[in-house]
mmCIF file with all atom_site columns, C-alpha atoms in Angstrom:
data_model
loop_
_atom_site.group_PDB
_atom_site.id
_atom_site.type_symbol
_atom_site.label_atom_id
_atom_site.label_alt_id
_atom_site.label_comp_id
_atom_site.label_asym_id
_atom_site.label_entity_id
_atom_site.label_seq_id
_atom_site.pdbx_PDB_ins_code
_atom_site.Cartn_x
_atom_site.Cartn_y
_atom_site.Cartn_z
_atom_site.occupancy
_atom_site.B_iso_or_equiv
_atom_site.pdbx_formal_charge
_atom_site.auth_seq_id
_atom_site.auth_comp_id
_atom_site.auth_asym_id
_atom_site.auth_atom_id
_atom_site.pdbx_PDB_model_num
ATOM 1   C CA . MET A 1 1   ? 134.946 36.517 99.795  1.00 70.00 ? 22  MET A CA 1
ATOM 2   C CA . VAL A 1 2   ? 136.625 34.693 97.131  1.00 76.00 ? 23  VAL A CA 1
ATOM 3   C CA . GLU A 1 3   ? 136.119 35.381 93.583  1.00 84.00 ? 24  GLU A CA 1
ATOM 4   C CA . GLY A 1 4   ? 135.514 32.200 91.686  1.00 88.00 ? 25  GLY A CA 1
ATOM 5   C CA . LYS A 1 5   ? 134.574 29.876 94.295  1.00 91.00 ? 26  LYS A CA 1
ATOM 6   C CA . ILE A 1 6   ? 131.350 28.548 96.141  1.00 96.00 ? 27  ILE A CA 1
ATOM 7   C CA . PHE A 1 7   ? 131.249 29.610 99.607  1.00 96.00 ? 28  PHE A CA 1
ATOM 8   C CA . SER A 1 8   ? 128.412 31.036 101.885 1.00 96.00 ? 29  SER A CA 1
ATOM 9   C CA . LEU A 1 9   ? 128.169 34.676 103.249 1.00 96.00 ? 30  LEU A CA 1
ATOM 10  C CA . ALA A 1 10  ? 126.371 33.160 106.090 1.00 96.00 ? 31  ALA A CA 1
ATOM 11  C CA . GLU A 1 11  ? 128.725 30.916 107.092 1.00 96.00 ? 32  GLU A CA 1
ATOM 12  C CA . ASP A 1 12  ? 131.570 33.232 106.644 1.00 96.00 ? 33  ASP A CA 1
ATOM 13  C CA . ASN A 1 13  ? 129.914 35.689 109.188 1.00 97.00 ? 34  ASN A CA 1
ATOM 14  C CA . ALA A 1 14  ? 128.840 33.308 111.776 1.00 97.00 ? 35  ALA A CA 1
ATOM 15  C CA . TRP A 1 15  ? 127.629 35.076 114.711 1.00 97.00 ? 36  TRP A CA 1
ATOM 16  C CA . ILE A 1 16  ? 129.414 35.288 117.975 1.00 97.00 ? 37  ILE A CA 1
ATOM 17  C CA . ASP A 1 17  ? 127.475 34.211 121.334 1.00 97.00 ? 38  ASP A CA 1
ATOM 18  C CA . LYS A 1 18  ? 125.648 36.811 123.006 1.00 98.00 ? 39  LYS A CA 1
ATOM 19  C CA . CYS A 1 19  ? 126.808 39.555 120.526 1.00 98.00 ? 40  CYS A CA 1
ATOM 20  C CA . THR A 1 20  ? 125.674 41.785 117.428 1.00 98.00 ? 41  THR A CA 1
ATOM 21  C CA . MET A 1 21  ? 128.279 42.329 114.777 1.00 98.00 ? 42  MET A CA 1
ATOM 22  C CA . SER A 1 22  ? 128.307 44.149 111.519 1.00 97.00 ? 43  SER A CA 1
ATOM 23  C CA . GLY A 1 23  ? 131.218 44.538 108.727 1.00 96.00 ? 44  GLY A CA 1
ATOM 24  C CA . LYS A 1 24  ? 130.960 46.186 105.396 1.00 94.00 ? 45  LYS A CA 1
ATOM 25  C CA . LEU A 1 25  ? 130.760 44.061 102.227 1.00 90.00 ? 46  LEU A CA 1
ATOM 26  C CA . PHE A 1 26  ? 130.778 46.447 99.508  1.00 85.00 ? 47  PHE A CA 1
ATOM 27  C CA . ASN A 1 27  ? 130.217 50.529 99.774  1.00 80.00 ? 48  ASN A CA 1
ATOM 28  C CA . ASP A 1 28  ? 126.832 50.880 101.440 1.00 83.00 ? 49  ASP A CA 1
ATOM 29  C CA . ILE A 1 29  ? 126.213 47.131 101.941 1.00 94.00 ? 50  ILE A CA 1
ATOM 30  C CA . ILE A 1 30  ? 126.839 45.651 105.333 1.00 96.00 ? 51  ILE A CA 1
ATOM 31  C CA . VAL A 1 31  ? 126.601 42.081 106.550 1.00 97.00 ? 52  VAL A CA 1
ATOM 32  C CA . PHE A 1 32  ? 125.004 41.960 110.254 1.00 98.00 ? 53  PHE A CA 1
ATOM 33  C CA . SER A 1 33  ? 125.273 38.823 112.257 1.00 98.00 ? 54  SER A CA 1
ATOM 34  C CA . LEU A 1 34  ? 122.941 38.693 115.544 1.00 98.00 ? 55  LEU A CA 1
ATOM 35  C CA . ALA A 1 35  ? 123.479 35.947 117.917 1.00 98.00 ? 56  ALA A CA 1
ATOM 36  C CA . PRO A 1 36  ? 120.250 34.340 119.541 1.00 98.00 ? 57  PRO A CA 1
ATOM 37  C CA . ASN A 1 37  ? 118.267 36.398 121.688 1.00 98.00 ? 58  ASN A CA 1
ATOM 38  C CA . THR A 1 38  ? 119.916 39.568 120.613 1.00 98.00 ? 59  THR A CA 1
ATOM 39  C CA . ARG A 1 39  ? 118.626 42.924 119.195 1.00 98.00 ? 60  ARG A CA 1
ATOM 40  C CA . ILE A 1 40  ? 119.328 45.959 117.749 1.00 98.00 ? 61  ILE A CA 1
ATOM 41  C CA . SER A 1 41  ? 117.177 48.912 119.278 1.00 97.00 ? 62  SER A CA 1
ATOM 42  C CA . PRO A 1 42  ? 115.337 51.447 117.135 1.00 97.00 ? 63  PRO A CA 1
ATOM 43  C CA . GLU A 1 43  ? 116.798 53.688 114.648 1.00 95.00 ? 64  GLU A CA 1
ATOM 44  C CA . THR A 1 44  ? 115.465 55.906 111.974 1.00 96.00 ? 65  THR A CA 1
ATOM 45  C CA . TYR A 1 45  ? 116.991 55.950 108.685 1.00 93.00 ? 66  TYR A CA 1
ATOM 46  C CA . PHE A 1 46  ? 116.598 58.893 106.004 1.00 91.00 ? 67  PHE A CA 1
ATOM 47  C CA . GLN A 1 47  ? 116.676 56.888 102.999 1.00 90.00 ? 68  GLN A CA 1
ATOM 48  C CA . GLU A 1 48  ? 114.829 53.410 102.457 1.00 92.00 ? 69  GLU A CA 1
ATOM 49  C CA . LYS A 1 49  ? 117.076 50.295 102.846 1.00 94.00 ? 70  LYS A CA 1
ATOM 50  C CA . ILE A 1 50  ? 116.883 46.701 102.011 1.00 96.00 ? 71  ILE A CA 1
ATOM 51  C CA . TRP A 1 51  ? 117.294 43.914 104.778 1.00 98.00 ? 72  TRP A CA 1
ATOM 52  C CA . LEU A 1 52  ? 117.816 40.374 102.989 1.00 98.00 ? 73  LEU A CA 1
ATOM 53  C CA . VAL A 1 53  ? 118.017 37.453 105.389 1.00 98.00 ? 74  VAL A CA 1
ATOM 54  C CA . LEU A 1 54  ? 120.946 35.001 104.503 1.00 98.00 ? 75  LEU A CA 1
ATOM 55  C CA . LYS A 1 55  ? 120.157 32.756 107.447 1.00 98.00 ? 76  LYS A CA 1
ATOM 56  C CA . GLY A 1 56  ? 117.792 32.219 110.560 1.00 98.00 ? 77  GLY A CA 1
ATOM 57  C CA . GLU A 1 57  ? 114.770 34.385 111.344 1.00 98.00 ? 78  GLU A CA 1
ATOM 58  C CA . ALA A 1 58  ? 114.534 37.814 112.730 1.00 98.00 ? 79  ALA A CA 1
ATOM 59  C CA . SER A 1 59  ? 111.533 40.391 113.631 1.00 98.00 ? 80  SER A CA 1
ATOM 60  C CA . ALA A 1 60  ? 111.687 43.899 112.625 1.00 97.00 ? 81  ALA A CA 1
ATOM 61  C CA . GLY A 1 61  ? 109.715 46.246 114.968 1.00 97.00 ? 82  GLY A CA 1
ATOM 62  C CA . VAL A 1 62  ? 108.084 49.223 113.165 1.00 94.00 ? 83  VAL A CA 1
ATOM 63  C CA . ARG A 1 63  ? 105.044 51.258 113.993 1.00 89.00 ? 84  ARG A CA 1
ATOM 64  C CA . ASN A 1 64  ? 104.006 48.824 116.842 1.00 90.00 ? 85  ASN A CA 1
ATOM 65  C CA . LYS A 1 65  ? 104.258 45.856 114.872 1.00 93.00 ? 86  LYS A CA 1
ATOM 66  C CA . GLU A 1 66  ? 106.530 42.910 114.749 1.00 96.00 ? 87  GLU A CA 1
ATOM 67  C CA . ILE A 1 67  ? 107.107 41.576 111.230 1.00 97.00 ? 88  ILE A CA 1
ATOM 68  C CA . LYS A 1 68  ? 109.025 38.390 110.999 1.00 98.00 ? 89  LYS A CA 1
ATOM 69  C CA . ILE A 1 69  ? 111.708 37.849 108.256 1.00 98.00 ? 90  ILE A CA 1
ATOM 70  C CA . ARG A 1 70  ? 112.964 34.368 107.703 1.00 98.00 ? 91  ARG A CA 1
ATOM 71  C CA . THR A 1 71  ? 115.930 32.951 105.548 1.00 97.00 ? 92  THR A CA 1
ATOM 72  C CA . GLY A 1 72  ? 115.459 34.283 101.629 1.00 97.00 ? 93  GLY A CA 1
ATOM 73  C CA . GLU A 1 73  ? 113.113 36.870 102.381 1.00 98.00 ? 94  GLU A CA 1
ATOM 74  C CA . LEU A 1 74  ? 113.765 40.462 101.975 1.00 97.00 ? 95  LEU A CA 1
ATOM 75  C CA . PHE A 1 75  ? 112.202 43.577 103.911 1.00 97.00 ? 96  PHE A CA 1
ATOM 76  C CA . ILE A 1 76  ? 112.076 47.036 102.900 1.00 95.00 ? 97  ILE A CA 1
ATOM 77  C CA . VAL A 1 77  ? 112.802 49.375 105.648 1.00 95.00 ? 98  VAL A CA 1
ATOM 78  C CA . GLU A 1 78  ? 110.887 52.376 105.546 1.00 92.00 ? 99  GLU A CA 1
ATOM 79  C CA . LYS A 1 79  ? 112.778 55.919 106.011 1.00 92.00 ? 100 LYS A CA 1
ATOM 80  C CA . ASP A 1 80  ? 111.846 58.310 108.713 1.00 93.00 ? 101 ASP A CA 1
ATOM 81  C CA . ALA A 1 81  ? 110.132 55.406 110.888 1.00 93.00 ? 102 ALA A CA 1
ATOM 82  C CA . PRO A 1 82  ? 112.230 53.961 114.051 1.00 96.00 ? 103 PRO A CA 1
ATOM 83  C CA . VAL A 1 83  ? 112.881 50.405 113.194 1.00 97.00 ? 104 VAL A CA 1
ATOM 84  C CA . SER A 1 84  ? 114.436 47.678 115.323 1.00 98.00 ? 105 SER A CA 1
ATOM 85  C CA . ILE A 1 85  ? 115.563 44.017 114.836 1.00 98.00 ? 106 ILE A CA 1
ATOM 86  C CA . GLU A 1 86  ? 115.859 41.176 117.090 1.00 98.00 ? 107 GLU A CA 1
ATOM 87  C CA . THR A 1 87  ? 115.986 37.252 117.073 1.00 98.00 ? 108 THR A CA 1
ATOM 88  C CA . ASN A 1 88  ? 115.413 34.547 119.141 1.00 98.00 ? 109 ASN A CA 1
ATOM 89  C CA . THR A 1 89  ? 117.190 31.702 116.735 1.00 97.00 ? 110 THR A CA 1
ATOM 90  C CA . GLY A 1 90  ? 120.094 33.735 115.429 1.00 98.00 ? 111 GLY A CA 1
ATOM 91  C CA . ALA A 1 91  ? 120.264 35.413 112.173 1.00 98.00 ? 112 ALA A CA 1
ATOM 92  C CA . VAL A 1 92  ? 122.785 36.808 109.199 1.00 98.00 ? 113 VAL A CA 1
ATOM 93  C CA . TYR A 1 93  ? 121.388 39.262 106.964 1.00 98.00 ? 114 TYR A CA 1
ATOM 94  C CA . LEU A 1 94  ? 122.557 42.135 104.540 1.00 97.00 ? 115 LEU A CA 1
ATOM 95  C CA . GLU A 1 95  ? 121.403 45.698 104.767 1.00 97.00 ? 116 GLU A CA 1
ATOM 96  C CA . MET A 1 96  ? 121.582 47.590 101.516 1.00 95.00 ? 117 MET A CA 1
ATOM 97  C CA . GLU A 1 97  ? 121.129 51.332 101.562 1.00 91.00 ? 118 GLU A CA 1
ATOM 98  C CA . MET A 1 98  ? 119.401 53.259 98.814  1.00 89.00 ? 119 MET A CA 1
ATOM 99  C CA . LYS A 1 99  ? 121.031 56.271 97.352  1.00 85.00 ? 120 LYS A CA 1
ATOM 100 C CA . GLU A 1 100 ? 118.753 59.403 96.911  1.00 79.00 ? 121 GLU A CA 1
ATOM 101 C CA . GLU A 1 101 ? 117.920 58.716 93.101  1.00 86.00 ? 122 GLU A CA 1
ATOM 102 C CA . TYR A 1 102 ? 116.881 55.029 92.794  1.00 90.00 ? 123 TYR A CA 1
ATOM 103 C CA . ARG A 1 103 ? 114.548 52.594 90.847  1.00 94.00 ? 124 ARG A CA 1
ATOM 104 C CA . MET A 1 104 ? 112.588 50.024 92.495  1.00 94.00 ? 125 MET A CA 1
ATOM 105 C CA . ASN A 1 105 ? 110.084 47.472 91.236  1.00 96.00 ? 126 ASN A CA 1
ATOM 106 C CA . ASP A 1 106 ? 106.646 48.413 92.150  1.00 95.00 ? 127 ASP A CA 1
ATOM 107 C CA . ILE A 1 107 ? 106.065 44.962 93.544  1.00 95.00 ? 128 ILE A CA 1
ATOM 108 C CA . LEU A 1 108 ? 107.976 45.793 96.254  1.00 95.00 ? 129 LEU A CA 1
ATOM 109 C CA . LYS A 1 109 ? 106.228 47.828 99.046  1.00 93.00 ? 130 LYS A CA 1
ATOM 110 C CA . ALA A 1 110 ? 108.199 49.471 102.186 1.00 91.00 ? 131 ALA A CA 1
ATOM 111 C CA . GLY A 1 111 ? 107.461 47.582 105.573 1.00 92.00 ? 132 GLY A CA 1
ATOM 112 C CA . GLU A 1 112 ? 106.435 44.374 103.853 1.00 94.00 ? 133 GLU A CA 1
ATOM 113 C CA . VAL A 1 113 ? 108.234 41.209 103.641 1.00 96.00 ? 134 VAL A CA 1
ATOM 114 C CA . PHE A 1 114 ? 109.033 39.188 100.026 1.00 96.00 ? 135 PHE A CA 1
ATOM 115 C CA . ALA A 1 115 ? 110.163 35.608 99.801  1.00 97.00 ? 136 ALA A CA 1
ATOM 116 C CA . LEU A 1 116 ? 112.500 35.980 96.636  1.00 97.00 ? 137 LEU A CA 1
ATOM 117 C CA . LYS A 1 117 ? 112.081 32.644 95.350  1.00 97.00 ? 138 LYS A CA 1
ATOM 118 C CA . ASP A 1 118 ? 108.204 33.187 95.189  1.00 97.00 ? 139 ASP A CA 1
ATOM 119 C CA . LEU A 1 119 ? 108.572 36.548 93.290  1.00 97.00 ? 140 LEU A CA 1
ATOM 120 C CA . LEU A 1 120 ? 108.838 34.982 89.753  1.00 96.00 ? 141 LEU A CA 1
ATOM 121 C CA . PRO A 1 121 ? 108.030 31.652 87.881  1.00 97.00 ? 142 PRO A CA 1
ATOM 122 C CA . VAL A 1 122 ? 110.001 29.105 86.157  1.00 98.00 ? 143 VAL A CA 1
ATOM 123 C CA . GLN A 1 123 ? 108.812 28.629 82.627  1.00 98.00 ? 144 GLN A CA 1
ATOM 124 C CA . PRO A 1 124 ? 109.021 25.815 80.736  1.00 98.00 ? 145 PRO A CA 1
ATOM 125 C CA . GLY A 1 125 ? 112.176 26.046 78.449  1.00 98.00 ? 146 GLY A CA 1
ATOM 126 C CA . LYS A 1 126 ? 112.768 29.570 79.364  1.00 98.00 ? 147 LYS A CA 1
ATOM 127 C CA . ILE A 1 127 ? 114.776 31.996 81.449  1.00 98.00 ? 148 ILE A CA 1
ATOM 128 C CA . VAL A 1 128 ? 112.764 34.888 83.390  1.00 98.00 ? 149 VAL A CA 1
ATOM 129 C CA . ASN A 1 129 ? 114.327 38.160 84.572  1.00 98.00 ? 150 ASN A CA 1
ATOM 130 C CA . MET A 1 130 ? 113.038 40.414 86.857  1.00 98.00 ? 151 MET A CA 1
ATOM 131 C CA . ASP A 1 131 ? 114.821 43.945 88.135  1.00 97.00 ? 152 ASP A CA 1
ATOM 132 C CA . LEU A 1 132 ? 114.317 44.713 91.573  1.00 97.00 ? 153 LEU A CA 1
ATOM 133 C CA . VAL A 1 133 ? 116.081 48.006 92.608  1.00 95.00 ? 154 VAL A CA 1
ATOM 134 C CA . SER A 1 134 ? 118.994 49.844 91.407  1.00 94.00 ? 155 SER A CA 1
ATOM 135 C CA . ASP A 1 135 ? 120.994 53.135 92.005  1.00 91.00 ? 156 ASP A CA 1
ATOM 136 C CA . GLU A 1 136 ? 124.150 54.652 91.273  1.00 88.00 ? 157 GLU A CA 1
ATOM 137 C CA . ALA A 1 137 ? 126.128 52.351 93.129  1.00 88.00 ? 158 ALA A CA 1
ATOM 138 C CA . MET A 1 138 ? 124.035 48.846 92.908  1.00 92.00 ? 159 MET A CA 1
ATOM 139 C CA . HIS A 1 139 ? 121.594 47.016 90.880  1.00 94.00 ? 160 HIS A CA 1
ATOM 140 C CA . MET A 1 140 ? 119.656 43.804 92.065  1.00 96.00 ? 161 MET A CA 1
ATOM 141 C CA . ALA A 1 141 ? 117.862 41.483 89.744  1.00 97.00 ? 162 ALA A CA 1
ATOM 142 C CA . LEU A 1 142 ? 116.159 37.911 90.052  1.00 98.00 ? 163 LEU A CA 1
ATOM 143 C CA . MET A 1 143 ? 116.615 35.199 87.405  1.00 98.00 ? 164 MET A CA 1
ATOM 144 C CA . SER A 1 144 ? 114.927 31.809 87.043  1.00 98.00 ? 165 SER A CA 1
ATOM 145 C CA . PHE A 1 145 ? 115.900 28.993 84.624  1.00 98.00 ? 166 PHE A CA 1
ATOM 146 C CA . ASP A 1 146 ? 114.025 25.860 83.408  1.00 98.00 ? 167 ASP A CA 1
ATOM 147 C CA . ALA A 1 147 ? 116.293 22.849 83.821  1.00 98.00 ? 168 ALA A CA 1
ATOM 148 C CA . GLY A 1 148 ? 118.398 22.614 80.894  1.00 98.00 ? 169 GLY A CA 1
ATOM 149 C CA . THR A 1 149 ? 118.468 26.563 80.084  1.00 98.00 ? 170 THR A CA 1
ATOM 150 C CA . GLY A 1 150 ? 121.259 28.736 80.717  1.00 98.00 ? 171 GLY A CA 1
ATOM 151 C CA . LEU A 1 151 ? 123.531 31.699 79.671  1.00 96.00 ? 172 LEU A CA 1
ATOM 152 C CA . SER A 1 152 ? 126.305 31.376 77.260  1.00 96.00 ? 173 SER A CA 1
ATOM 153 C CA . GLU A 1 153 ? 129.723 32.562 78.232  1.00 95.00 ? 174 GLU A CA 1
ATOM 154 C CA . HIS A 1 154 ? 129.838 36.369 78.642  1.00 94.00 ? 175 HIS A CA 1
ATOM 155 C CA . ALA A 1 155 ? 131.750 39.038 80.819  1.00 91.00 ? 176 ALA A CA 1
ATOM 156 C CA . ALA A 1 156 ? 130.027 40.626 83.831  1.00 81.00 ? 177 ALA A CA 1
ATOM 157 C CA . PRO A 1 157 ? 129.840 44.496 83.618  1.00 83.00 ? 178 PRO A CA 1
ATOM 158 C CA . ALA A 1 158 ? 130.510 44.820 87.324  1.00 91.00 ? 179 ALA A CA 1
ATOM 159 C CA . GLN A 1 159 ? 131.629 42.879 90.274  1.00 93.00 ? 180 GLN A CA 1
ATOM 160 C CA . ALA A 1 160 ? 128.622 40.650 91.160  1.00 93.00 ? 181 ALA A CA 1
ATOM 161 C CA . VAL A 1 161 ? 127.478 38.322 93.933  1.00 95.00 ? 182 VAL A CA 1
ATOM 162 C CA . VAL A 1 162 ? 125.069 35.446 92.936  1.00 97.00 ? 183 VAL A CA 1
ATOM 163 C CA . PHE A 1 163 ? 122.593 34.246 95.849  1.00 98.00 ? 184 PHE A CA 1
ATOM 164 C CA . ALA A 1 164 ? 121.285 30.832 94.815  1.00 98.00 ? 185 ALA A CA 1
ATOM 165 C CA . LEU A 1 165 ? 117.527 30.864 96.076  1.00 98.00 ? 186 LEU A CA 1
ATOM 166 C CA . GLU A 1 166 ? 116.168 27.348 94.781  1.00 98.00 ? 187 GLU A CA 1
ATOM 167 C CA . GLY A 1 167 ? 117.371 24.226 92.744  1.00 98.00 ? 188 GLY A CA 1
ATOM 168 C CA . GLU A 1 168 ? 120.885 23.548 91.290  1.00 98.00 ? 189 GLU A CA 1
ATOM 169 C CA . ALA A 1 169 ? 122.964 24.945 88.401  1.00 98.00 ? 190 ALA A CA 1
ATOM 170 C CA . VAL A 1 170 ? 126.573 24.810 87.072  1.00 98.00 ? 191 VAL A CA 1
ATOM 171 C CA . ILE A 1 171 ? 128.486 27.990 86.794  1.00 97.00 ? 192 ILE A CA 1
ATOM 172 C CA . THR A 1 172 ? 131.445 28.083 84.718  1.00 97.00 ? 193 THR A CA 1
ATOM 173 C CA . TYR A 1 173 ? 133.817 30.674 85.449  1.00 95.00 ? 194 TYR A CA 1
ATOM 174 C CA . GLU A 1 174 ? 137.076 31.336 83.621  1.00 93.00 ? 195 GLU A CA 1
ATOM 175 C CA . GLY A 1 175 ? 136.628 27.938 82.076  1.00 93.00 ? 196 GLY A CA 1
ATOM 176 C CA . VAL A 1 176 ? 136.389 26.260 85.786  1.00 95.00 ? 197 VAL A CA 1
ATOM 177 C CA . ALA A 1 177 ? 132.729 24.540 86.576  1.00 97.00 ? 198 ALA A CA 1
ATOM 178 C CA . HIS A 1 178 ? 131.263 25.062 89.936  1.00 97.00 ? 199 HIS A CA 1
ATOM 179 C CA . THR A 1 179 ? 127.976 23.357 91.024  1.00 98.00 ? 200 THR A CA 1
ATOM 180 C CA . ILE A 1 180 ? 125.866 26.082 93.130  1.00 98.00 ? 201 ILE A CA 1
ATOM 181 C CA . LYS A 1 181 ? 122.885 24.975 95.217  1.00 97.00 ? 202 LYS A CA 1
ATOM 182 C CA . ALA A 1 182 ? 120.043 26.959 97.388  1.00 96.00 ? 203 ALA A CA 1
ATOM 183 C CA . GLY A 1 183 ? 121.747 28.672 100.131 1.00 95.00 ? 204 GLY A CA 1
ATOM 184 C CA . GLU A 1 184 ? 125.319 29.089 98.496  1.00 97.00 ? 205 GLU A CA 1
ATOM 185 C CA . ASN A 1 185 ? 126.940 32.200 96.855  1.00 97.00 ? 206 ASN A CA 1
ATOM 186 C CA . PHE A 1 186 ? 129.602 33.051 93.941  1.00 97.00 ? 207 PHE A CA 1
ATOM 187 C CA . VAL A 1 187 ? 131.401 36.053 93.229  1.00 95.00 ? 208 VAL A CA 1
ATOM 188 C CA . PHE A 1 188 ? 132.280 37.209 89.842  1.00 93.00 ? 209 PHE A CA 1
ATOM 189 C CA . ALA A 1 189 ? 134.974 40.017 89.218  1.00 93.00 ? 210 ALA A CA 1
ATOM 190 C CA . LYS A 1 190 ? 134.273 42.701 86.948  1.00 92.00 ? 211 LYS A CA 1
ATOM 191 C CA . ASN A 1 191 ? 134.813 41.504 83.388  1.00 93.00 ? 212 ASN A CA 1
ATOM 192 C CA . GLY A 1 192 ? 135.255 37.949 84.719  1.00 93.00 ? 213 GLY A CA 1
ATOM 193 C CA . LYS A 1 193 ? 134.156 35.418 82.028  1.00 94.00 ? 214 LYS A CA 1
ATOM 194 C CA . HIS A 1 194 ? 131.255 33.124 82.982  1.00 95.00 ? 215 HIS A CA 1
ATOM 195 C CA . ALA A 1 195 ? 128.218 30.815 81.848  1.00 97.00 ? 216 ALA A CA 1
ATOM 196 C CA . VAL A 1 196 ? 125.364 29.523 83.840  1.00 97.00 ? 217 VAL A CA 1
ATOM 197 C CA . GLU A 1 197 ? 123.559 26.087 83.142  1.00 98.00 ? 218 GLU A CA 1
ATOM 198 C CA . ALA A 1 198 ? 120.365 24.795 85.153  1.00 98.00 ? 219 ALA A CA 1
ATOM 199 C CA . LYS A 1 199 ? 120.656 21.339 86.160  1.00 98.00 ? 220 LYS A CA 1
ATOM 200 C CA . THR A 1 200 ? 117.215 21.568 88.002  1.00 98.00 ? 221 THR A CA 1
ATOM 201 C CA . PRO A 1 201 ? 114.728 24.538 87.900  1.00 98.00 ? 222 PRO A CA 1
ATOM 202 C CA . PHE A 1 202 ? 116.864 27.177 89.322  1.00 98.00 ? 223 PHE A CA 1
ATOM 203 C CA . LYS A 1 203 ? 116.436 30.405 90.766  1.00 98.00 ? 224 LYS A CA 1
ATOM 204 C CA . MET A 1 204 ? 118.862 32.933 91.808  1.00 98.00 ? 225 MET A CA 1
ATOM 205 C CA . ALA A 1 205 ? 119.326 36.839 92.828  1.00 98.00 ? 226 ALA A CA 1
ATOM 206 C CA . LEU A 1 206 ? 122.197 38.940 91.250  1.00 97.00 ? 227 LEU A CA 1
ATOM 207 C CA . LEU A 1 207 ? 123.541 41.733 92.977  1.00 95.00 ? 228 LEU A CA 1
ATOM 208 C CA . LEU A 1 208 ? 125.656 44.034 90.818  1.00 94.00 ? 229 LEU A CA 1
ATOM 209 C CA . ILE A 1 209 ? 128.312 46.258 92.400  1.00 92.00 ? 230 ILE A CA 1
ATOM 210 C CA . LYS A 1 210 ? 128.728 49.299 90.265  1.00 86.00 ? 231 LYS A CA 1
#
């Protein structure tokens, strides 16, 4: 990842044919790449985890159920329940482990799938924010912007990753403008000066790494 440039986490972590692959992104955040027709066998976790699919489609196997997770969808992995993941088409996803003490929006439920862009609306002339989950190491939130709205220049309190979910916006970072569209990513350094202006109705997820 390069700070201050538009990029794609999914493309930067393309799968290798017939293989599964993983690599650390930050702290306890891992990127997994699963080639078509591969799987990771059941594992039991002692803390809840978040899986966020960046590309493709996968199935989580838990409690004798197969749960589909598609691009832009988030799945809360239960603790103390064996869970597997497999894909026919190939998939790239983030895995975020929750610390012992964490806060999660009660809209999220373990064992369920959520399309991030559908969790909050676009309001005419407004910016809408929804906190999803946070612990001592990270904070994840959603934001929606009506066309023409935006955030004036400010500094990020921590390193941050933007996940564009819907629409188009311009991120101005350290004085340079970058157009970002659904499916693309952007990284801010801690204390990096930036502003956001929505060109169309725009939704994004923001992951702060404390």
